[in-house]
Amino acid sequence: MLDAGPIPSGSTGDGPDDHALVAAARRIGVDVAAVHADDVDHHGRFPVEAIAAVRAAGLLGALLPVQHGGAEATLAEVAQAVTALAEHCAATALTVAMHSIQVACIARHGHPVLLERVAPGLVAGELLLANANSEVGLNGERRTSICALEPTADGFRLTKQASTVSYGEHADGVLATARRHPDSPAADQVMAVCLPPTMSLEPCGEWDTLGLRGTCSRPALLSATIEPEFVIDNYADVFVQTSLPVSAILLSSVWLGLAEGAASRAHAAVRDQARAARRADPDAPAPTSALRLAEATVCLHQIRSMVAHGAAEYERCKDGPEVATLRFASMMDSVKIATSTLAPDVVRRAMAICGLAGYGNASPRSLARISRDIAAAPLMVGNDRALLASAQALLIRKEL
Ligand SMILES: Cc1cc2nc3c(=O)[nH]c(=O)nc-3n(C[C@H](O)[C@H](O)[C@H](O)COP(=O)(O)OP(=O)(O)OC[C@H]3O[C@@H](n4cnc5c(N)ncnc54)[C@H](O)[C@@H]3O)c2cc1C
């Protein structure tokens, strides 16, 4: 088991990109997530072992500022950690990605009272945060809500028919969008931080899906009473400044990790084929599959570059006016659309290289789980919605 407690900031000295957070994620990926990934997928169960290791390693508070006990990791570092986990278990990686998006929203937009209340739990690994933005009746629409905060004597009450709450039954708190007031228009949203004991999440449906079965993203009825300081005002700002870019990068990091996992299986297959050919004929040329692998790595490098560039751009712009521009939002949408289009392509190419060994469920080179998991990439925040947002912005923007 990895040491509990906050991750120190800075490099481990193990390698150029080995921030302690990334090194911890790599170890959890290999030692824990990989061991249970097939069982998690097969039984559609939450990756309890890997998330216990994530909690113990202090990864839940990685994005918190140092003064609140966090590691103050950059988005690039969290993205690398998510990718390292996704290579072995996408359900674990998506859980860490979605939790980190919630932490980023709280850290950057939350009231100081809220930060003080949640920071110790995050740092101690006791507060896994889920998200209940999707709502029954809205499909994939993110920027409107049906439910509304109802004022009470000392705060608010919220009841929401959430259509998809990943790991809701395993979470220690839920962030949910809602209209500001029962009289507010649909797009006048706030973000409510719902915590026990004044929160309940009652599952009201199943999550029996093709892939990402371990996220257990069941529909649920969310009921909560919320203190005024636990309402993050003006979700429109939260969305453009934090939720949209951080989601784009961290979801893309999951798709990248799946592509990395597929490509490494293909790489091993190609090397096996080359060794076998050279045993028969020491002068045998590189197998055709090596060419296919070279093509796949072109896509893989594109995804790596886009995620790294997107994360760096976010760090550069996050505290200035540029983050709120249509150009920046479109760039982040483009990262998500591109990675969620290219990553399935890498997996498909890897399947062609591995052949039946990739197609089989039980083979060590199996790409079955990865192929099913990656199918969610264009759906999770629908690519058409992101494209439509970019298309509308292009009508207003004067420069591409
Ligand atoms: C693994 C996974 C985990 C998830 N976890 C969570 C979670 O924890 N919390 C949460 O809140 N949500 C979660 N979601 C939900 C997710 O964020 C999206 O809301 C959901 O995937 C969209 O569902 P949809 O495809 O039915 O809807 P849509 O986005 O509505 O897409 C359905 C179809 O409608 C078309 N369409 C309809 N209207 C439009 C429009 N106006 N613009 C563009 N296209 C349109 C699309 O092109 C598409 O063909 C999760 C989803 C997945 C796959």
Short mmCIF file of C-alpha atoms and ligand atoms in Angstrom, two decimals:
data_model
loop_
_atom_site.label_atom_id
_atom_site.label_comp_id
_atom_site.label_asym_id
_atom_site.label_seq_id
_atom_site.Cartn_x
_atom_site.Cartn_y
_atom_site.Cartn_z
CA MET A 1 0.00 0.00 0.00
CA LEU A 2 1.25 3.47 -0.86
CA ASP A 3 1.88 5.99 1.87
CA ALA A 4 -1.14 8.04 2.89
CA GLY A 5 -1.07 11.80 3.10
CA PRO A 6 -0.52 14.72 0.77
CA ILE A 7 1.77 14.40 -2.20
CA PRO A 8 4.83 16.62 -1.99
CA SER A 9 5.03 19.04 -4.91
CA GLY A 10 7.92 18.72 -7.36
CA SER A 11 9.84 15.95 -9.04
CA THR A 12 10.60 12.53 -7.56
CA GLY A 13 13.90 12.55 -9.42
CA ASP A 14 12.93 9.28 -11.11
CA GLY A 15 12.51 10.87 -14.50
CA PRO A 16 11.86 14.17 -16.27
CA ASP A 17 8.07 14.04 -15.82
CA ASP A 18 7.94 12.06 -12.62
CA HIS A 19 6.14 14.45 -10.32
CA ALA A 20 5.33 12.45 -7.18
CA LEU A 21 1.68 12.46 -8.24
CA VAL A 22 2.47 10.91 -11.62
CA ALA A 23 4.84 8.35 -10.09
CA ALA A 24 2.15 7.34 -7.56
CA ALA A 25 -0.45 6.98 -10.34
CA ARG A 26 1.95 4.83 -12.38
CA ARG A 27 2.50 2.51 -9.41
CA ILE A 28 -1.22 2.27 -8.66
CA GLY A 29 -1.91 1.60 -12.34
CA VAL A 30 0.50 -1.33 -12.53
CA ASP A 31 0.20 -2.76 -9.01
CA VAL A 32 -3.52 -2.34 -8.35
CA ALA A 33 -5.68 -1.10 -11.24
CA ALA A 34 -4.31 -3.57 -13.80
CA VAL A 35 -4.81 -6.49 -11.44
CA HIS A 36 -8.54 -5.84 -10.99
CA ALA A 37 -9.48 -4.16 -14.30
CA ASP A 38 -10.97 -7.23 -15.99
CA ASP A 39 -13.01 -8.17 -12.92
CA VAL A 40 -14.25 -4.57 -12.60
CA ASP A 41 -15.31 -4.67 -16.25
CA HIS A 42 -16.78 -8.16 -16.13
CA HIS A 43 -18.94 -7.54 -13.07
CA GLY A 44 -19.65 -3.88 -13.80
CA ARG A 45 -18.37 -3.03 -10.33
CA PHE A 46 -16.61 0.04 -9.02
CA PRO A 47 -12.78 -0.26 -8.91
CA VAL A 48 -12.72 -0.17 -5.10
CA GLU A 49 -9.14 -1.45 -4.79
CA ALA A 50 -7.59 1.12 -7.15
CA ILE A 51 -9.63 4.00 -5.73
CA ALA A 52 -8.63 2.95 -2.19
CA ALA A 53 -5.00 3.21 -3.33
CA VAL A 54 -5.73 6.59 -4.97
CA ARG A 55 -7.26 7.82 -1.71
CA ALA A 56 -4.32 6.50 0.36
CA ALA A 57 -1.75 8.09 -1.97
CA GLY A 58 -3.28 11.55 -1.47
CA LEU A 59 -4.27 11.97 -5.12
CA LEU A 60 -7.72 13.33 -4.29
CA GLY A 61 -6.26 16.63 -3.05
CA ALA A 62 -3.65 17.01 -5.80
CA LEU A 63 -5.16 20.14 -7.31
CA LEU A 64 -5.67 21.95 -3.99
CA PRO A 65 -3.39 24.89 -3.21
CA VAL A 66 -0.49 24.26 -0.83
CA GLN A 67 -2.03 26.53 1.83
CA HIS A 68 -4.95 24.11 2.01
CA GLY A 69 -2.66 21.09 2.29
CA GLY A 70 -2.79 20.13 -1.39
CA ALA A 71 0.04 19.38 -3.79
CA GLU A 72 -0.93 22.33 -6.04
CA ALA A 73 -0.32 20.08 -9.02
CA THR A 74 -0.64 21.56 -12.48
CA LEU A 75 -3.32 20.36 -14.87
CA ALA A 76 -0.56 18.73 -16.95
CA GLU A 77 0.56 16.67 -13.95
CA VAL A 78 -2.97 15.52 -13.13
CA ALA A 79 -3.48 14.75 -16.83
CA GLN A 80 -0.36 12.53 -16.82
CA ALA A 81 -1.58 10.77 -13.69
CA VAL A 82 -4.99 10.12 -15.29
CA THR A 83 -3.34 8.78 -18.45
CA ALA A 84 -1.09 6.48 -16.40
CA LEU A 85 -4.17 5.01 -14.68
CA ALA A 86 -6.19 4.75 -17.92
CA GLU A 87 -3.52 2.57 -19.50
CA HIS A 88 -4.56 -0.09 -17.01
CA CYS A 89 -8.16 0.67 -15.97
CA ALA A 90 -10.23 3.39 -17.62
CA ALA A 91 -12.93 3.25 -14.92
CA THR A 92 -10.33 4.15 -12.28
CA ALA A 93 -8.90 6.90 -14.48
CA LEU A 94 -12.29 8.39 -15.32
CA THR A 95 -13.17 8.45 -11.62
CA VAL A 96 -9.98 10.37 -10.81
CA ALA A 97 -10.55 12.67 -13.81
CA MET A 98 -14.14 13.51 -12.85
CA HIS A 99 -13.27 13.98 -9.19
CA SER A 100 -10.42 16.31 -10.17
CA ILE A 101 -12.77 18.41 -12.32
CA GLN A 102 -14.96 18.95 -9.23
CA VAL A 103 -11.93 19.84 -7.09
CA ALA A 104 -10.77 22.35 -9.71
CA CYS A 105 -14.21 24.03 -9.66
CA ILE A 106 -14.17 24.28 -5.86
CA ALA A 107 -10.53 25.40 -5.63
CA ARG A 108 -10.97 28.13 -8.22
CA HIS A 109 -14.52 29.32 -7.55
CA GLY A 110 -15.59 28.09 -4.13
CA HIS A 111 -16.29 30.33 -1.12
CA PRO A 112 -13.40 30.27 1.43
CA VAL A 113 -15.76 28.63 3.96
CA LEU A 114 -16.41 25.81 1.49
CA LEU A 115 -12.70 25.36 0.77
CA GLU A 116 -11.86 25.21 4.46
CA ARG A 117 -14.59 22.63 5.01
CA VAL A 118 -13.65 20.26 2.16
CA ALA A 119 -9.86 20.62 1.97
CA PRO A 120 -8.98 18.40 4.96
CA GLY A 121 -11.20 15.58 3.65
CA LEU A 122 -9.72 15.86 0.15
CA VAL A 123 -6.14 15.83 1.44
CA ALA A 124 -6.88 12.86 3.72
CA GLY A 125 -8.44 10.93 0.82
CA GLU A 126 -11.82 10.84 2.56
CA LEU A 127 -13.78 12.96 0.10
CA LEU A 128 -14.38 11.50 -3.34
CA LEU A 129 -16.55 13.96 -5.28
CA ALA A 130 -19.01 12.98 -8.02
CA ASN A 131 -20.93 15.12 -10.46
CA ALA A 132 -24.65 15.31 -11.20
CA ASN A 133 -24.88 17.82 -14.04
CA SER A 134 -26.82 15.67 -16.52
CA GLU A 135 -30.53 15.80 -15.84
CA VAL A 136 -33.45 13.66 -16.94
CA GLY A 137 -35.18 15.56 -19.76
CA LEU A 138 -32.10 17.42 -21.02
CA ASN A 139 -30.07 14.67 -22.70
CA GLY A 140 -26.50 15.93 -23.06
CA GLU A 141 -27.31 19.64 -22.63
CA ARG A 142 -24.92 21.06 -20.03
CA ARG A 143 -25.74 24.73 -19.92
CA THR A 144 -29.36 24.57 -18.81
CA SER A 145 -31.08 23.00 -15.82
CA ILE A 146 -34.63 22.02 -14.98
CA CYS A 147 -34.15 21.64 -11.22
CA ALA A 148 -33.76 24.76 -9.07
CA LEU A 149 -32.47 25.72 -5.64
CA GLU A 150 -35.38 26.38 -3.32
CA PRO A 151 -34.63 28.97 -0.62
CA THR A 152 -35.08 27.84 3.01
CA ALA A 153 -34.64 29.74 6.27
CA ASP A 154 -30.89 29.06 6.43
CA GLY A 155 -29.88 28.00 2.93
CA PHE A 156 -31.33 26.01 0.06
CA ARG A 157 -32.96 22.71 -0.77
CA LEU A 158 -32.29 20.84 -4.02
CA THR A 159 -34.03 17.87 -5.59
CA LYS A 160 -32.60 16.68 -8.91
CA GLN A 161 -33.42 13.77 -11.20
CA ALA A 162 -29.85 13.17 -12.30
CA SER A 163 -29.61 11.00 -15.40
CA THR A 164 -25.99 9.83 -14.99
CA VAL A 165 -23.99 10.02 -11.77
CA SER A 166 -20.69 8.19 -12.13
CA TYR A 167 -19.66 6.31 -8.95
CA GLY A 168 -22.48 8.09 -7.09
CA GLU A 169 -22.89 5.25 -4.57
CA HIS A 170 -19.15 5.36 -3.79
CA ALA A 171 -18.82 9.13 -3.60
CA ASP A 172 -18.60 11.20 -0.43
CA GLY A 173 -20.15 14.28 -2.00
CA VAL A 174 -21.81 15.45 -5.23
CA LEU A 175 -21.57 18.68 -7.21
CA ALA A 176 -24.75 19.47 -9.15
CA THR A 177 -25.83 22.24 -11.47
CA ALA A 178 -29.23 23.80 -10.86
CA ARG A 179 -31.17 26.95 -11.67
CA ARG A 180 -30.41 29.70 -9.17
CA HIS A 181 -34.05 30.07 -8.06
CA PRO A 182 -37.39 28.46 -8.98
CA ASP A 183 -38.17 31.61 -11.04
CA SER A 184 -34.81 31.69 -12.85
CA PRO A 185 -34.51 30.94 -16.56
CA ALA A 186 -33.04 27.58 -17.56
CA ALA A 187 -29.56 28.96 -18.31
CA ASP A 188 -29.17 30.89 -15.02
CA GLN A 189 -27.25 28.13 -13.29
CA VAL A 190 -25.29 27.73 -10.07
CA MET A 191 -23.29 24.77 -8.83
CA ALA A 192 -24.38 23.22 -5.52
CA VAL A 193 -21.90 21.29 -3.41
CA CYS A 194 -23.95 18.58 -1.69
CA LEU A 195 -22.35 16.77 1.25
CA PRO A 196 -23.54 14.28 3.84
CA PRO A 197 -25.26 14.24 6.24
CA THR A 198 -27.65 16.66 4.50
CA MET A 199 -27.45 14.87 1.13
CA SER A 200 -28.92 11.66 -0.18
CA LEU A 201 -28.43 9.99 -3.55
CA GLU A 202 -30.92 7.28 -4.37
CA PRO A 203 -30.07 5.19 -7.47
CA CYS A 204 -33.10 4.80 -9.73
CA GLY A 205 -31.81 2.85 -12.71
CA GLU A 206 -28.99 0.64 -13.91
CA TRP A 207 -25.66 1.17 -15.66
CA ASP A 208 -25.36 -1.85 -17.91
CA THR A 209 -23.24 -0.52 -20.74
CA LEU A 210 -20.90 -1.61 -23.50
CA GLY A 211 -17.83 -0.17 -21.81
CA LEU A 212 -16.68 1.87 -18.83
CA ARG A 213 -18.80 -0.51 -16.83
CA GLY A 214 -16.86 0.14 -13.63
CA THR A 215 -17.86 3.80 -13.41
CA CYS A 216 -21.30 2.61 -12.24
CA SER A 217 -22.86 5.79 -13.64
CA ARG A 218 -26.42 5.08 -12.56
CA PRO A 219 -29.33 7.53 -12.75
CA ALA A 220 -30.15 8.81 -9.27
CA LEU A 221 -32.43 11.08 -7.31
CA LEU A 222 -30.32 13.69 -5.55
CA SER A 223 -31.82 15.44 -2.49
CA ALA A 224 -29.84 17.88 -0.39
CA THR A 225 -30.01 20.86 1.87
CA ILE A 226 -27.18 23.26 1.17
CA GLU A 227 -25.58 26.09 3.15
CA PRO A 228 -25.33 29.40 1.26
CA GLU A 229 -21.50 29.21 1.17
CA PHE A 230 -21.73 25.79 -0.49
CA VAL A 231 -23.37 27.26 -3.58
CA ILE A 232 -20.86 28.27 -6.25
CA ASP A 233 -22.37 31.28 -7.89
CA ASN A 234 -22.60 31.87 -11.63
CA TYR A 235 -21.97 28.52 -13.32
CA ALA A 236 -21.57 30.35 -16.65
CA ASP A 237 -18.18 31.62 -15.38
CA VAL A 238 -17.27 28.31 -13.73
CA PHE A 239 -18.03 26.56 -17.01
CA VAL A 240 -15.86 28.66 -19.30
CA GLN A 241 -13.01 29.29 -16.87
CA THR A 242 -12.67 25.83 -15.35
CA SER A 243 -15.23 23.12 -16.03
CA LEU A 244 -15.01 23.16 -19.84
CA PRO A 245 -11.18 23.32 -20.19
CA VAL A 246 -10.37 21.00 -17.28
CA SER A 247 -12.96 18.45 -18.51
CA ALA A 248 -11.61 18.65 -22.06
CA ILE A 249 -8.05 17.93 -20.89
CA LEU A 250 -8.80 15.29 -18.28
CA LEU A 251 -11.33 13.35 -20.38
CA SER A 252 -8.83 13.50 -23.25
CA SER A 253 -6.22 12.10 -20.85
CA VAL A 254 -8.44 9.06 -20.29
CA TRP A 255 -8.80 8.51 -24.05
CA LEU A 256 -5.03 8.95 -24.43
CA GLY A 257 -4.36 6.32 -21.74
CA LEU A 258 -6.63 3.84 -23.51
CA ALA A 259 -4.82 4.52 -26.79
CA GLU A 260 -1.46 4.07 -25.01
CA GLY A 261 -2.63 0.72 -23.61
CA ALA A 262 -3.74 -0.48 -27.04
CA ALA A 263 -0.57 0.74 -28.75
CA SER A 264 1.69 -0.97 -26.21
CA ARG A 265 -0.07 -4.30 -26.83
CA ALA A 266 0.35 -3.77 -30.58
CA HIS A 267 4.02 -2.89 -30.05
CA ALA A 268 4.59 -6.13 -28.13
CA ALA A 269 2.83 -8.09 -30.91
CA VAL A 270 5.00 -6.50 -33.60
CA ARG A 271 8.20 -7.26 -31.70
CA ASP A 272 7.06 -10.90 -31.27
CA GLN A 273 6.36 -11.13 -35.00
CA ALA A 274 9.76 -9.60 -35.85
CA ARG A 275 11.57 -11.99 -33.48
CA ALA A 276 9.79 -15.02 -34.97
CA ALA A 277 10.60 -13.89 -38.51
CA ARG A 278 14.27 -13.31 -37.65
CA ARG A 279 14.56 -16.72 -36.04
CA ALA A 280 13.55 -18.23 -39.37
CA ASP A 281 15.63 -15.80 -41.44
CA PRO A 282 18.13 -13.46 -39.74
CA ASP A 283 17.82 -11.05 -42.69
CA ALA A 284 14.01 -10.94 -42.60
CA PRO A 285 12.67 -7.43 -43.24
CA ALA A 286 10.50 -5.63 -40.69
CA PRO A 287 7.03 -7.23 -40.67
CA THR A 288 4.20 -5.33 -42.37
CA SER A 289 2.65 -4.88 -38.94
CA ALA A 290 5.62 -2.62 -38.01
CA LEU A 291 4.46 -0.22 -40.72
CA ARG A 292 0.92 -0.33 -39.33
CA LEU A 293 2.34 0.36 -35.86
CA ALA A 294 4.32 3.32 -37.18
CA GLU A 295 1.05 4.69 -38.61
CA ALA A 296 -0.68 4.19 -35.26
CA THR A 297 2.09 6.01 -33.41
CA VAL A 298 1.57 9.04 -35.67
CA CYS A 299 -1.97 9.27 -34.24
CA LEU A 300 -0.71 8.53 -30.74
CA HIS A 301 1.83 11.36 -30.90
CA GLN A 302 -0.89 13.72 -32.12
CA ILE A 303 -3.04 12.88 -29.09
CA ARG A 304 -0.10 13.23 -26.69
CA SER A 305 0.78 16.63 -28.19
CA MET A 306 -2.77 17.91 -28.07
CA VAL A 307 -3.26 16.98 -24.43
CA ALA A 308 0.11 18.43 -23.39
CA HIS A 309 -0.40 21.62 -25.41
CA GLY A 310 -3.98 22.03 -24.16
CA ALA A 311 -2.90 21.61 -20.53
CA ALA A 312 -0.04 24.10 -20.97
CA GLU A 313 -2.34 26.62 -22.66
CA TYR A 314 -4.79 26.29 -19.80
CA GLU A 315 -2.05 26.94 -17.22
CA ARG A 316 -0.91 29.96 -19.24
CA CYS A 317 -4.38 31.48 -19.62
CA LYS A 318 -6.39 30.27 -16.62
CA ASP A 319 -6.10 33.42 -14.50
CA GLY A 320 -6.39 35.97 -17.29
CA PRO A 321 -9.16 37.19 -19.61
CA GLU A 322 -8.16 34.82 -22.47
CA VAL A 323 -9.66 31.77 -20.74
CA ALA A 324 -13.13 33.29 -21.15
CA THR A 325 -12.84 33.94 -24.88
CA LEU A 326 -14.74 32.00 -27.55
CA ARG A 327 -11.41 31.17 -29.19
CA PHE A 328 -10.10 29.49 -26.05
CA ALA A 329 -13.34 27.55 -25.48
CA SER A 330 -13.29 26.36 -29.09
CA MET A 331 -9.66 25.30 -28.73
CA MET A 332 -10.52 23.21 -25.68
CA ASP A 333 -13.55 21.70 -27.43
CA SER A 334 -11.25 20.91 -30.36
CA VAL A 335 -8.83 19.04 -28.07
CA LYS A 336 -11.68 16.88 -26.77
CA ILE A 337 -13.15 16.27 -30.24
CA ALA A 338 -9.76 15.44 -31.78
CA THR A 339 -8.60 13.10 -29.01
CA SER A 340 -11.94 11.30 -28.84
CA THR A 341 -11.78 10.77 -32.61
CA LEU A 342 -8.11 9.77 -32.86
CA ALA A 343 -7.96 7.47 -29.83
CA PRO A 344 -10.56 5.00 -31.20
CA ASP A 345 -8.54 5.07 -34.42
CA VAL A 346 -5.38 4.01 -32.54
CA VAL A 347 -7.32 1.19 -30.87
CA ARG A 348 -8.72 0.04 -34.24
CA ARG A 349 -5.22 0.03 -35.75
CA ALA A 350 -3.88 -1.89 -32.75
CA MET A 351 -6.60 -4.50 -33.29
CA ALA A 352 -5.53 -4.95 -36.92
CA ILE A 353 -1.93 -5.48 -35.73
CA CYS A 354 -2.75 -7.91 -32.90
CA GLY A 355 -5.30 -9.87 -34.95
CA LEU A 356 -7.15 -12.62 -33.10
CA ALA A 357 -4.93 -12.17 -30.05
CA GLY A 358 -6.43 -8.70 -29.75
CA TYR A 359 -9.95 -9.82 -30.56
CA GLY A 360 -10.06 -12.58 -27.94
CA ASN A 361 -11.35 -11.83 -24.47
CA ALA A 362 -8.84 -13.97 -22.56
CA SER A 363 -5.61 -13.33 -24.45
CA PRO A 364 -2.86 -11.25 -22.76
CA ARG A 365 -3.00 -9.01 -25.88
CA SER A 366 -6.79 -8.66 -25.63
CA LEU A 367 -8.12 -5.31 -26.81
CA ALA A 368 -11.73 -6.21 -26.01
CA ARG A 369 -12.15 -4.07 -22.87
CA ILE A 370 -10.19 -1.17 -24.34
CA SER A 371 -12.31 -1.27 -27.54
CA ARG A 372 -15.52 -1.15 -25.52
CA ASP A 373 -14.27 1.57 -23.16
CA ILE A 374 -13.02 3.84 -25.94
CA ALA A 375 -16.47 3.75 -27.58
CA ALA A 376 -17.58 6.25 -24.90
CA ALA A 377 -15.04 8.87 -25.98
CA PRO A 378 -17.20 10.67 -28.55
CA LEU A 379 -20.33 10.33 -26.38
CA MET A 380 -19.11 11.61 -23.05
CA VAL A 381 -19.91 15.23 -23.62
CA GLY A 382 -21.23 14.57 -27.11
CA ASN A 383 -18.88 15.63 -29.88
CA ASP A 384 -21.79 17.08 -31.86
CA ARG A 385 -22.58 19.41 -28.96
CA ALA A 386 -18.97 20.61 -28.78
CA LEU A 387 -18.88 21.03 -32.56
CA LEU A 388 -22.13 22.99 -32.53
CA ALA A 389 -20.71 25.31 -29.84
CA SER A 390 -17.62 25.88 -32.00
CA ALA A 391 -19.77 26.41 -35.09
CA GLN A 392 -21.86 29.05 -33.32
CA ALA A 393 -18.72 30.77 -32.00
CA LEU A 394 -17.26 30.89 -35.51
CA LEU A 395 -20.19 33.02 -36.65
CA ILE A 396 -19.16 35.65 -34.07
CA ARG A 397 -15.36 35.31 -34.07
CA LYS A 398 -13.36 37.31 -36.61
CA GLU A 399 -10.30 35.05 -36.44
CA LEU A 400 -10.01 31.28 -36.45
C1 LIG B 1 -19.05 6.84 -19.09
C2 LIG B 1 -19.93 8.03 -18.88
C3 LIG B 1 -19.95 8.62 -17.63
C4 LIG B 1 -20.76 9.73 -17.40
N1 LIG B 1 -20.77 10.29 -16.16
C5 LIG B 1 -21.53 11.40 -15.93
C6 LIG B 1 -21.53 12.00 -14.64
O1 LIG B 1 -20.89 11.53 -13.70
N2 LIG B 1 -22.29 13.11 -14.45
C7 LIG B 1 -23.02 13.65 -15.45
O2 LIG B 1 -23.66 14.66 -15.22
N3 LIG B 1 -23.06 13.10 -16.69
C8 LIG B 1 -22.33 11.98 -16.95
N4 LIG B 1 -22.35 11.39 -18.19
C9 LIG B 1 -23.27 11.94 -19.21
C10 LIG B 1 -22.55 12.74 -20.28
O3 LIG B 1 -21.88 13.83 -19.73
C11 LIG B 1 -23.55 13.21 -21.34
O4 LIG B 1 -24.53 13.97 -20.76
C12 LIG B 1 -24.19 12.07 -22.00
O5 LIG B 1 -23.21 11.13 -22.41
C13 LIG B 1 -24.92 12.55 -23.23
O6 LIG B 1 -25.93 11.63 -23.49
P1 LIG B 1 -26.59 11.46 -24.91
O7 LIG B 1 -25.57 10.95 -25.85
O8 LIG B 1 -27.81 10.66 -24.71
O9 LIG B 1 -27.10 12.92 -25.27
P2 LIG B 1 -26.84 13.98 -26.38
O10 LIG B 1 -25.63 14.79 -26.13
O11 LIG B 1 -28.12 14.75 -26.38
O12 LIG B 1 -26.63 13.23 -27.75
C14 LIG B 1 -27.59 12.36 -28.34
C15 LIG B 1 -27.73 12.66 -29.82
O13 LIG B 1 -28.44 13.88 -29.97
C16 LIG B 1 -27.77 14.75 -30.86
N5 LIG B 1 -28.13 16.10 -30.38
C17 LIG B 1 -29.28 16.39 -29.78
N6 LIG B 1 -29.36 17.70 -29.49
C18 LIG B 1 -28.23 18.25 -29.88
C19 LIG B 1 -27.73 19.58 -29.81
N7 LIG B 1 -28.43 20.60 -29.31
N8 LIG B 1 -26.51 19.80 -30.25
C20 LIG B 1 -25.80 18.78 -30.78
N9 LIG B 1 -26.23 17.51 -30.86
C21 LIG B 1 -27.45 17.24 -30.42
C22 LIG B 1 -26.33 14.30 -30.76
O14 LIG B 1 -25.66 14.58 -31.97
C23 LIG B 1 -26.44 12.82 -30.57
O15 LIG B 1 -26.53 12.20 -31.82
C24 LIG B 1 -21.57 10.26 -18.45
C25 LIG B 1 -21.53 9.66 -19.72
C26 LIG B 1 -20.72 8.56 -19.94
C27 LIG B 1 -20.70 7.94 -21.31
#
